[in-house]
């Protein structure tokens, strides 16, 4: 057996940098730690030790040179002040240099107060021009900026400011998803210089540490700094909810026009933002480049800005993403002395790997580390590709099959993707041996949308998705991704059971996702996999269960006939119409306690106290299917379907609404819905809900109610209908509703 990590990538060993000074002595704490660690951790620890010794040695040499310089200066009668050796100069910002030269050329052409309102489009990366200034040539109303052989930027008049209205703010702003977390919210000039020199971990924290990687895999140093200070004012700030950045800069003394400096400083601010988000960590030799072919609106006002004036920048991040490479865009306002100077729209930065590097090369050592400190098999760039990228860009282990089918098994995308990295695994391509296992990780946001919209508690939807997404991805990496290469292949969860072992405050932590393959069943037109799964936080399990995934061709998927063999089994309310006095109807859209925003899954609700199969209570909910329902865009790319977890969550909310509106919670203040610990939830899915369907209905039969001083436990069973077909059965919905005693 050719044992490989996922993607056919052998589990990498960190490169060990040669030590530049003697090894630590036997009493050194690092040496003691090295003797105490497990053998497999020794290479990583050795690399860290070597890195520290190199940095220490370099510091000693720099100090020695400074002392010699001081002694020579003193002997020559110079000032006796001891100063550090000057840092090697960094290159001038190419964008600033090019645009200042372009502004001078425009002035020489008597172009007036140009650009006014213009679009600046980069046709290629901004090159360094050591031989002189760029050439600026008029082409009709456009100005083309180049080097004589090719144009690498175009500046064109845009027209009235009103001709480009701002796009509407997103209805549900995506959660910020940094690749590394930091508590640093303000950067001084010294901090910015350290970042530019590559000393990122010292400024932003240990999560940004890349020691042990070869030099070529470290970020490229930045050009000379333009900004004086940067403040990350609000990670959810701005009209798009993507982040608000503040910065200050000064115009150069030689600047005749302010707008080139505004553009270059805004680009630097966004570059700082991408590194503050850790987006560089998934690329070898990461470097900031310009988005090619994407016009930037440059709106220059008539405010005077003398050379040396302090400018203030306020940037609202408009988008951050991973594909095709990590990027960020923003709208930026620039003021001088409190007056508007310029406004930039859609200014952005794309991070790329260094020259000769390939972030998807399976032969490269892993760049990212998991919670244990070991290099991962597949990082955030890989998982983003699995969600919505070109699957052909990711090599499949042991296979040369070219996949041409458009619909493939995918991870959900956007905020619904709850998996970040693949850490480890044991399995063989296309063998599907029971006992094969995989380990992934999910960095839970500090304030995840599904907790905010669920009244502050973890919903069952998020727990199910965190577990099931890892299982689906593992099947794809074992070989399903290459099955039926010329046809469509959809992933659908069929059955499962899950139990919450303990309540865990997961926001802001990393959840480990462990899955084990229990069985593989080939089907005519598909594959079926059964898994055990377990979620861990802080190394301790908190959620576990079992699931069955099916991977279906369209022909096999079309054979799903629901839970009742294709016949219509009406809800209990239709089979047992109660007296009108026993029925309560409500519109929970006016009551946000069961769920709001994306988790507002209830609309028309009917309650029957004492009704249902167990004469303990009954609830029926009914909502239309809308083509723009948020989950269709996220689940899955090119294969939109309502996730089964959303149907399960709807039933939990139905039980919650029943308790809220039948007096069961009157003795509690601020009751909130929790999942009951130790109770096993069961589900079966035998159908799917697509955009073309008309409505979704769910019913819950209350089986038991337990009232205590500060909590109420409800146990229920339920079903979900798509139009007139019952497709989900969900048993043992255990709702633990807690509050303060009234």
XYZ file of C-alpha atoms in Angstrom:
742
model
C 0.000 0.000 0.000
C 1.224 3.444 -0.887
C 0.330 5.241 2.341
C -0.149 8.924 1.681
C -1.619 11.924 3.369
C -4.636 13.494 1.742
C -4.214 14.770 -1.799
C -1.404 12.287 -2.203
C 0.837 14.652 -0.285
C 3.306 12.831 1.992
C 3.044 14.283 5.467
C 5.732 16.990 5.340
C 8.654 17.417 7.647
C 9.666 21.008 8.429
C 12.876 22.161 6.826
C 15.647 22.437 9.409
C 17.687 25.606 9.155
C 21.404 25.124 9.986
C 22.416 26.468 13.353
C 24.827 29.393 13.250
C 26.076 29.075 16.855
C 26.806 26.226 19.276
C 23.963 24.003 20.415
C 22.415 24.754 23.802
C 23.998 23.168 26.816
C 22.488 20.318 28.839
C 20.891 22.702 31.333
C 19.235 24.865 28.685
C 15.412 24.784 29.033
C 14.984 24.207 25.283
C 17.365 21.248 25.449
C 15.475 19.789 28.390
C 12.248 20.200 26.447
C 13.792 18.535 23.396
C 14.697 15.465 25.482
C 11.169 15.309 26.893
C 9.184 15.571 23.676
C 8.005 12.699 21.539
C 10.441 11.625 18.778
C 8.138 12.784 15.978
C 8.144 16.330 17.399
C 11.941 16.615 17.454
C 12.370 17.933 13.862
C 9.962 20.812 14.463
C 11.587 21.683 17.798
C 15.040 21.475 16.209
C 13.900 23.872 13.495
C 12.610 26.327 16.080
C 15.879 26.107 18.021
C 17.889 26.645 14.852
C 15.768 29.654 13.942
C 16.251 31.186 17.380
C 19.998 30.611 17.244
C 20.196 32.198 13.802
C 18.306 35.274 14.963
C 20.410 35.517 18.135
C 23.619 35.184 16.142
C 22.478 37.866 13.689
C 21.625 40.170 16.594
C 25.061 39.676 18.164
C 26.774 40.450 14.856
C 24.659 43.596 14.395
C 25.482 44.764 17.921
C 29.184 44.053 17.362
C 29.157 46.098 14.138
C 27.359 48.957 15.891
C 29.956 49.016 18.680
C 32.810 49.092 16.137
C 31.102 51.938 14.257
C 30.655 53.849 17.521
C 34.316 53.351 18.449
C 35.476 54.560 15.031
C 33.186 57.588 15.195
C 34.440 58.445 18.664
C 38.079 58.078 17.579
C 37.360 60.450 14.689
C 35.862 63.012 17.034
C 32.257 62.285 16.116
C 29.371 62.214 18.574
C 29.678 59.497 21.203
C 26.014 58.479 20.919
C 25.547 54.766 20.282
C 23.059 54.113 17.462
C 22.006 50.862 15.823
C 23.311 49.902 12.424
C 20.990 51.206 9.718
C 18.624 48.677 8.194
C 19.180 47.937 4.516
C 17.026 50.260 2.410
C 13.889 48.806 0.889
C 12.815 49.645 -2.655
C 10.524 52.578 -3.300
C 6.866 51.636 -3.712
C 6.515 50.920 -7.453
C 2.878 52.029 -7.573
C 3.662 55.370 -5.966
C 6.645 55.936 -8.253
C 4.678 55.113 -11.404
C 1.646 57.194 -10.514
C 3.711 60.223 -9.429
C 5.570 60.033 -12.746
C 2.250 59.736 -14.565
C 0.918 62.789 -12.715
C 3.971 64.822 -13.765
C 3.508 63.719 -17.361
C -0.151 64.702 -17.269
C 0.794 68.123 -15.934
C 3.339 68.533 -18.701
C 0.623 67.688 -21.219
C -1.499 70.441 -19.684
C -4.246 67.925 -18.916
C -5.749 70.151 -16.262
C -6.833 68.877 -12.866
C -6.557 65.282 -13.938
C -7.827 62.746 -13.165
C -10.889 64.418 -11.579
C -13.155 61.375 -11.669
C -11.341 58.588 -13.497
C -10.894 54.845 -13.554
C -7.445 53.379 -13.049
C -7.059 49.866 -14.442
C -3.903 47.820 -14.053
C -3.183 45.605 -17.050
C -0.209 43.939 -15.376
C 1.681 44.018 -12.112
C 3.331 47.339 -11.399
C 6.987 46.808 -12.366
C 10.018 48.446 -10.866
C 11.553 50.779 -13.435
C 15.163 51.299 -12.428
C 15.909 52.885 -15.805
C 13.660 55.881 -15.307
C 10.089 57.091 -15.309
C 7.296 55.299 -17.159
C 6.016 56.534 -20.471
C 2.569 58.139 -20.447
C 0.815 58.388 -23.807
C -2.591 59.707 -24.791
C -4.884 57.265 -26.593
C -8.050 59.185 -27.342
C -9.469 60.164 -23.959
C -7.366 57.549 -22.160
C -3.845 57.785 -20.824
C -1.771 54.632 -21.135
C 1.105 54.131 -18.714
C 3.885 51.782 -19.776
C 7.574 51.228 -20.386
C 7.643 51.802 -24.137
C 7.051 48.164 -25.036
C 3.809 47.460 -23.192
C 1.193 49.303 -21.199
C 0.690 48.159 -17.624
C -2.000 50.680 -16.570
C -4.744 52.778 -18.149
C -6.209 55.982 -16.717
C -9.515 56.982 -18.282
C -12.074 59.700 -17.472
C -15.124 58.235 -15.803
C -17.826 60.851 -16.100
C -20.116 62.285 -13.423
C -19.741 60.942 -9.906
C -23.407 59.954 -9.901
C -22.886 57.579 -12.838
C -21.447 54.914 -10.542
C -23.788 54.473 -7.577
C -22.668 52.427 -4.610
C -23.819 48.808 -4.710
C -26.299 47.796 -2.015
C -24.903 46.526 1.246
C -25.156 42.737 1.634
C -28.240 41.466 3.418
C -26.144 39.069 5.484
C -22.564 40.352 5.734
C -20.203 37.378 5.892
C -18.308 36.761 9.083
C -14.627 37.779 9.056
C -12.563 34.593 8.707
C -8.914 35.355 9.467
C -6.456 32.541 8.963
C -4.753 33.554 12.205
C -6.083 35.398 15.212
C -4.440 38.382 16.867
C -5.380 40.827 19.601
C -3.364 43.624 17.974
C -5.661 46.423 16.798
C -3.164 49.259 16.270
C 0.167 49.367 14.435
C 2.769 52.086 14.871
C 5.352 53.112 12.304
C 7.845 50.771 13.975
C 5.328 47.910 13.795
C 4.745 48.570 10.102
C 8.486 48.558 9.461
C 8.786 45.232 11.265
C 5.955 43.757 9.194
C 7.566 45.002 6.011
C 10.845 43.359 7.006
C 9.075 40.038 7.601
C 9.050 40.046 11.417
C 5.323 39.350 11.403
C 4.997 36.996 14.371
C 6.724 39.476 16.706
C 4.175 42.138 15.799
C 0.962 40.111 15.476
C 1.583 37.094 17.718
C 2.494 33.423 17.765
C -0.336 32.402 15.428
C 1.654 34.081 12.615
C 4.903 32.236 13.350
C 6.392 30.610 10.247
C 9.705 29.532 11.725
C 10.956 26.250 10.335
C 9.944 27.068 6.765
C 12.633 27.526 4.102
C 13.511 31.119 3.303
C 11.846 30.931 -0.128
C 8.515 30.085 1.551
C 8.512 33.206 3.735
C 6.719 36.401 2.648
C 8.546 38.765 0.330
C 9.693 41.962 2.038
C 7.592 45.039 1.338
C 8.702 48.290 -0.268
C 9.389 51.419 1.733
C 6.579 52.373 4.077
C 4.119 55.164 3.258
C 1.799 54.883 6.281
C 2.520 56.332 9.713
C 0.004 54.301 11.746
C -2.854 51.858 11.183
C -5.874 51.129 13.378
C -8.202 48.163 12.864
C -11.208 50.028 14.149
C -13.931 47.394 13.827
C -13.731 43.901 12.258
C -17.427 44.196 11.327
C -17.355 47.896 10.549
C -18.282 49.713 7.388
C -21.468 49.555 5.381
C -20.568 46.064 4.184
C -19.822 44.734 7.649
C -16.387 43.513 6.505
C -14.115 45.772 8.485
C -13.179 49.409 9.066
C -9.532 50.480 8.768
C -8.008 53.845 9.723
C -4.553 55.128 8.852
C -2.427 58.245 8.592
C 0.240 59.142 6.031
C 2.163 62.215 4.891
C 2.523 63.571 1.410
C 6.117 63.523 0.150
C 7.849 66.885 0.073
C 8.236 66.567 -3.697
C 4.575 65.727 -4.393
C 2.906 68.134 -6.794
C -0.306 66.048 -6.881
C -1.827 64.180 -3.951
C -3.830 61.512 -5.774
C -0.898 59.170 -6.639
C 0.087 59.048 -2.985
C -3.561 58.444 -1.976
C -3.789 55.421 -4.268
C -0.453 53.950 -3.151
C -1.184 54.528 0.552
C -4.632 52.907 0.232
C -3.051 49.874 -1.426
C -0.544 49.634 1.418
C -3.365 49.832 3.964
C -5.202 46.942 2.311
C -1.965 44.971 2.105
C -1.520 45.432 5.852
C -5.111 44.236 6.326
C -4.526 41.032 4.343
C -1.476 40.188 6.445
C -3.321 41.116 9.649
C -5.937 38.549 8.553
C -3.172 35.985 8.004
C -4.093 35.446 4.353
C -0.411 35.190 3.455
C 0.036 32.081 5.582
C -1.294 29.706 2.912
C 1.101 30.871 0.176
C 4.830 30.190 -0.221
C 6.753 33.415 -0.695
C 3.581 35.497 -0.359
C 3.670 38.876 -2.080
C 1.064 41.570 -2.586
C 0.063 42.324 -6.180
C -2.562 44.424 -7.941
C -5.852 42.982 -9.215
C -5.396 42.975 -12.987
C -8.298 44.180 -15.110
C -10.357 45.501 -12.188
C -11.007 49.262 -12.521
C -10.437 51.444 -9.471
C -12.542 54.582 -9.313
C -10.333 57.573 -8.423
C -12.419 60.588 -7.423
C -10.148 63.576 -6.711
C -11.672 66.624 -5.058
C -10.356 70.170 -5.342
C -9.092 70.385 -1.767
C -5.535 71.758 -1.585
C -2.969 69.429 -0.012
C 0.479 71.008 0.405
C 3.600 68.823 0.342
C 4.227 67.239 3.745
C 0.549 67.469 4.770
C -0.875 64.712 6.955
C -3.581 62.669 5.235
C -6.115 60.475 6.999
C -7.470 57.320 5.365
C -10.690 55.545 6.251
C -11.161 52.275 4.371
C -14.294 50.134 4.436
C -13.451 46.592 3.438
C -15.899 45.433 0.770
C -14.743 41.846 0.249
C -12.191 39.328 1.451
C -11.756 35.927 -0.152
C -9.430 33.084 -1.076
C -9.960 32.423 -4.785
C -8.285 32.295 -7.149
C -5.758 33.592 -4.630
C -6.319 35.440 -1.323
C -7.538 38.994 -1.864
C -9.189 41.998 -0.246
C -10.932 45.040 -1.687
C -12.082 48.249 -0.057
C -13.545 51.699 -0.584
C -11.315 54.403 0.854
C -11.913 58.039 1.810
C -8.913 60.354 2.172
C -9.086 63.658 4.029
C -6.653 66.468 4.742
C -7.280 68.818 7.684
C -10.750 67.295 7.974
C -11.710 68.097 4.383
C -12.325 65.473 1.648
C -9.337 65.046 -0.638
C -10.043 61.849 -2.609
C -12.279 58.844 -2.696
C -11.225 55.481 -4.061
C -13.672 52.726 -4.965
C -12.776 49.036 -5.440
C -9.117 49.416 -4.577
C -7.692 45.988 -3.830
C -4.764 43.663 -3.308
C -4.216 40.070 -4.403
C -1.667 37.884 -2.625
C 0.286 35.494 -4.809
C 3.032 32.972 -4.242
C 6.590 33.989 -4.953
C 8.310 33.530 -8.316
C 8.788 29.858 -9.103
C 6.515 28.809 -6.250
C 3.220 26.917 -6.537
C 0.896 26.900 -3.542
C -0.781 23.693 -4.801
C 2.409 21.731 -5.485
C 2.051 18.473 -3.502
C 5.822 18.180 -3.249
C 6.094 21.330 -1.160
C 6.122 21.004 2.622
C 2.932 22.101 4.337
C 2.794 25.798 5.178
C 0.039 25.773 7.786
C 0.054 24.248 11.242
C -2.809 22.795 13.252
C -3.585 23.174 16.936
C -0.926 20.583 17.766
C 1.752 22.582 15.931
C 2.236 20.007 13.158
C 2.134 20.902 9.471
C -1.247 20.226 7.897
C -1.908 18.276 4.715
C -4.284 20.772 3.098
C -4.722 24.405 4.113
C -7.379 27.038 3.632
C -6.583 27.560 -0.033
C -7.235 23.859 -0.694
C -10.531 23.817 1.196
C -11.666 26.961 -0.618
C -11.013 25.140 -3.900
C -12.984 22.140 -2.641
C -15.864 24.535 -1.956
C -16.028 26.560 -5.163
C -12.790 26.439 -7.093
C -11.360 24.471 -9.985
C -11.111 20.924 -8.701
C -8.717 20.147 -11.521
C -6.193 22.448 -9.829
C -5.896 20.053 -6.885
C -4.025 16.842 -7.718
C -5.959 13.684 -6.852
C -3.743 11.003 -5.268
C -3.075 7.906 -7.304
C -5.279 9.006 -10.189
C -4.700 10.559 -13.588
C -8.436 10.714 -14.333
C -9.575 14.001 -15.806
C -12.864 15.003 -14.206
C -15.184 16.836 -16.592
C -18.527 16.606 -14.749
C -19.667 20.040 -13.604
C -21.478 18.936 -10.428
C -19.071 17.300 -7.991
C -19.063 16.616 -4.250
C -18.221 19.955 -2.653
C -17.783 21.613 0.682
C -20.342 24.349 1.320
C -19.011 27.829 0.703
C -19.010 31.200 2.417
C -20.275 31.317 5.979
C -21.755 27.838 5.641
C -18.358 26.192 5.206
C -17.372 24.900 8.638
C -14.031 23.299 7.845
C -10.726 25.107 7.334
C -7.846 22.649 7.180
C -7.156 18.952 6.701
C -4.603 18.041 9.324
C -3.912 14.338 8.935
C -5.327 11.126 7.612
C -4.778 7.456 6.944
C -6.189 5.931 3.804
C -5.456 4.829 0.275
C -6.904 6.295 -2.914
C -9.838 4.298 -4.271
C -9.448 1.554 -1.642
C -12.090 2.709 0.886
C -10.858 0.411 3.625
C -12.944 0.461 6.833
C -10.899 2.078 9.562
C -9.495 4.773 7.280
C -9.636 8.057 9.138
C -9.214 11.767 8.663
C -8.683 14.748 10.928
C -9.677 18.310 10.007
C -9.991 21.609 11.865
C -12.455 24.479 11.942
C -11.588 27.863 13.426
C -14.896 28.953 14.925
C -15.324 32.738 14.575
C -15.274 34.712 17.799
C -18.890 35.751 17.226
C -20.312 33.301 14.658
C -23.463 34.233 12.766
C -25.278 31.052 13.760
C -24.821 31.805 17.467
C -25.866 35.442 17.105
C -28.954 34.444 15.128
C -29.833 31.616 17.518
C -30.277 33.771 20.601
C -26.683 33.349 21.759
C -26.502 29.535 21.910
C -25.022 26.908 19.595
C -27.667 25.531 17.204
C -27.908 21.907 16.168
C -27.424 23.059 12.571
C -23.845 24.207 13.244
C -22.878 21.067 15.154
C -24.237 18.790 12.440
C -22.520 20.712 9.650
C -19.195 20.834 11.486
C -19.261 17.043 11.763
C -20.806 16.088 8.420
C -18.716 18.378 6.218
C -15.542 16.648 7.383
C -17.026 13.258 6.465
C -18.034 14.401 2.985
C -14.617 15.894 2.298
C -12.832 12.745 3.477
C -14.869 10.625 1.051
C -13.859 12.952 -1.756
C -10.194 12.658 -0.845
C -10.404 8.867 -0.662
C -11.529 8.728 -4.283
C -15.165 9.732 -4.660
C -14.035 13.048 -6.173
C -12.836 11.096 -9.211
C -15.789 8.694 -9.490
C -18.054 9.014 -12.545
C -15.666 11.615 -13.995
C -17.786 12.501 -17.045
C -21.110 12.836 -15.222
C -22.582 14.851 -12.403
C -22.199 13.493 -8.876
C -24.020 14.951 -5.871
C -23.324 14.400 -2.184
C -26.366 13.934 0.069
C -26.524 12.959 3.721
C -29.007 10.107 4.222
C -29.039 9.095 7.887
C -27.346 9.970 11.108
C -27.358 10.095 14.849
C -25.563 12.525 17.139
C -25.158 13.178 20.845
C -23.923 16.295 22.626
C -21.532 15.107 25.330
C -21.046 18.410 27.111
C -21.693 22.098 26.605
C -18.636 23.864 25.173
C -18.107 27.534 24.498
C -16.628 27.030 21.019
C -16.675 30.599 19.576
C -13.114 31.799 19.184
C -11.670 28.283 19.470
C -10.520 25.620 17.015
C -12.669 22.496 16.736
C -11.007 19.239 15.688
C -13.116 17.092 13.347
C -12.300 13.366 13.419
C -14.040 10.947 11.043
C -13.581 7.197 10.584
C -14.870 5.243 7.599
C -16.952 2.247 8.772
C -18.275 0.882 5.482
C -18.153 1.443 1.733
C -21.058 0.298 -0.451
C -20.852 0.657 -4.244
C -24.229 1.281 -5.883
C -25.430 1.220 -9.500
C -24.874 4.891 -10.153
C -23.367 5.906 -6.840
C -21.448 5.190 -3.648
C -22.538 5.020 -0.015
C -20.260 5.641 2.971
C -20.941 5.173 6.683
C -18.853 7.143 9.173
C -18.271 7.632 12.844
C -17.519 11.246 13.746
C -16.281 13.063 16.808
C -15.727 16.758 17.501
C -13.136 17.899 20.023
C -12.325 21.231 21.630
C -9.246 21.672 23.776
C -8.431 18.025 23.055
C -11.647 16.784 24.709
C -14.630 15.344 22.772
C -17.952 17.174 23.024
C -20.077 15.863 20.113
C -20.120 12.444 18.479
C -22.222 10.222 16.304
C -22.593 8.354 13.042
C -23.635 9.384 9.539
C -24.305 7.894 6.105
C -23.424 9.868 2.973
C -24.572 8.972 -0.510
C -22.824 10.122 -3.679
C -25.396 9.957 -6.454
C -25.566 10.405 -10.197
C -28.657 12.355 -11.337
C -30.367 9.117 -12.364
C -29.977 7.546 -8.941
C -30.867 10.765 -7.154
C -34.123 10.970 -9.120
C -35.208 7.634 -7.651
C -35.673 9.106 -4.173
C -39.371 8.742 -3.344
C -39.513 10.136 0.162
C -40.160 8.230 3.360
C -43.540 6.782 2.359
C -42.794 5.165 -0.991
C -43.923 8.176 -2.995
C -47.409 8.317 -1.455
C -48.755 11.362 0.360
C -48.911 10.998 4.096
C -50.528 14.190 5.383
C -49.425 15.925 8.589
C -51.220 14.999 11.807
C -53.204 18.243 11.746
C -54.841 17.221 8.476
C -55.572 13.700 9.718
C -56.888 14.853 13.116
C -58.534 18.253 12.685
C -59.057 19.602 16.216
C -61.767 21.965 17.369
C -60.993 25.586 16.470
C -60.818 26.497 20.158
C -57.873 24.118 20.593
C -55.804 25.660 17.799
C -53.454 28.626 18.145
C -51.953 30.324 15.110
C -49.041 32.707 15.197
C -46.606 34.478 12.921
C -43.177 34.006 14.516
C -41.615 36.521 12.140
C -42.591 39.049 14.816
C -40.865 36.980 17.527
C -37.129 36.638 16.929
C -36.408 34.428 19.916
C -36.481 31.082 18.034
C -34.211 32.474 15.307
C -33.516 35.553 13.254
C -31.655 36.479 10.094
C -30.615 33.350 8.245
C -32.004 31.237 11.061
C -35.504 32.738 10.810
C -36.807 29.391 9.579
C -40.387 29.683 10.892
C -43.221 31.608 9.258
C -46.790 30.336 9.662
C -47.079 28.200 12.807
C -50.034 26.278 14.235
C -49.960 25.056 17.855
C -52.255 22.431 19.362
C -51.699 22.037 23.143
C -52.429 18.447 24.094
C -52.383 17.373 20.439
C -50.062 15.153 18.410
C -49.319 11.451 18.489
C -48.605 11.496 22.225
C -51.403 13.882 23.322
C -48.675 16.084 24.833
C -48.562 18.882 22.263
C -48.243 19.453 18.543
C -46.805 22.158 16.272
C -46.926 22.558 12.482
C -44.889 25.151 10.593
C -45.214 26.145 6.951
C -42.981 28.394 4.829
C -42.565 28.970 1.096
C -39.402 28.037 -0.785
C -37.853 31.193 -2.258
C -35.287 31.083 -5.014
C -33.112 33.563 -3.116
C -33.132 31.650 0.178
C -29.629 32.136 1.567
C -28.690 28.452 1.753
C -29.083 27.840 -1.984
C -26.143 30.133 -2.705
C -23.944 28.395 -0.146
C -24.904 24.718 -0.361
C -23.532 23.613 -2.810
C -21.670 25.402 -5.622
C -23.362 24.374 -8.904
C -25.612 22.007 -6.924
C -27.933 24.194 -4.786
C -30.028 22.319 -2.236
C -31.511 23.137 1.158
C -29.266 21.464 3.773
C -30.963 18.809 5.861
C -29.537 20.474 8.959
C -31.723 23.504 8.218
C -34.794 21.257 8.302
C -33.666 19.787 11.620
C -33.070 23.287 12.989
C -36.562 24.317 11.867
C -38.030 21.531 14.020
C -35.984 22.631 17.041
C -37.349 26.134 16.519
C -40.886 24.760 16.222
C -40.494 23.070 19.623
C -39.058 26.302 21.034
C -42.005 28.303 19.663
C -44.433 25.799 21.177
C -42.842 26.240 24.599
C -42.779 30.046 24.297
C -46.433 30.400 23.309
C -48.135 27.775 25.453
C -47.035 29.066 28.863
C -44.398 26.416 29.537
C -41.730 29.084 30.013
C -43.710 31.671 31.956
C -41.674 30.970 35.087
C -38.388 31.787 33.325
C -36.781 35.138 32.531
C -34.940 35.416 29.200
C -35.263 31.726 28.282
C -32.767 30.445 25.698
C -32.792 27.213 23.736
C -29.967 24.737 24.292
C -29.424 21.220 23.030
C -29.918 18.658 25.798
C -26.698 16.938 26.827
C -26.571 13.144 26.534
C -29.682 12.787 24.351
C -29.186 11.118 20.978
C -30.796 12.766 17.964
C -31.724 10.536 14.980
C -32.495 11.666 11.436
C -33.295 10.140 8.044
C -33.444 12.052 4.747
C -35.085 10.590 1.648
C -35.518 13.607 -0.578
C -34.174 17.065 -1.343
C -35.531 20.606 -1.447
C -34.518 22.593 -4.528
C -35.239 26.091 -5.796
C -38.120 24.903 -7.980
C -40.111 23.465 -5.078
C -42.956 25.471 -3.580
C -43.035 25.040 0.188
C -41.549 23.337 3.220
C -43.622 22.093 6.146
C -42.449 20.651 9.408
C -44.340 19.106 12.310
C -43.241 18.150 15.811
C -45.065 15.840 18.226
C -44.203 16.683 21.829
C -43.536 13.429 23.640
C -42.580 14.607 27.116
C -42.219 17.849 29.111
C -40.119 18.187 32.263
C -40.385 21.455 34.196
C -37.747 22.507 36.703
C -37.002 25.736 38.553
C -34.750 27.239 35.898
C -35.223 24.992 32.904
C -37.752 23.126 30.831
C -36.881 19.959 28.913
C -39.005 19.017 25.918
C -38.697 15.813 23.919
C -40.308 15.528 20.499
C -40.284 13.659 17.193
C -40.862 15.342 13.860
C -41.092 15.222 10.077
C -40.443 17.587 7.169
C -42.418 17.765 3.899
C -41.305 19.090 0.539
C -44.535 20.094 -1.148
C -46.620 16.931 -0.604
C -43.790 14.467 -0.034
C -42.547 13.616 3.463
C -38.771 13.500 3.117
C -37.243 13.895 6.636
C -37.876 11.960 9.828
C -36.234 13.405 12.963
C -36.522 11.604 16.313
C -35.671 12.628 19.874
C -35.512 16.382 19.414
C -34.362 17.198 22.951
C -34.683 20.905 23.731
C -33.180 22.199 26.972
C -34.617 25.695 27.534
C -32.945 27.576 30.358
C -33.458 30.925 31.988
C -33.506 32.734 35.280
C -36.311 32.120 37.741
C -39.057 34.743 37.433
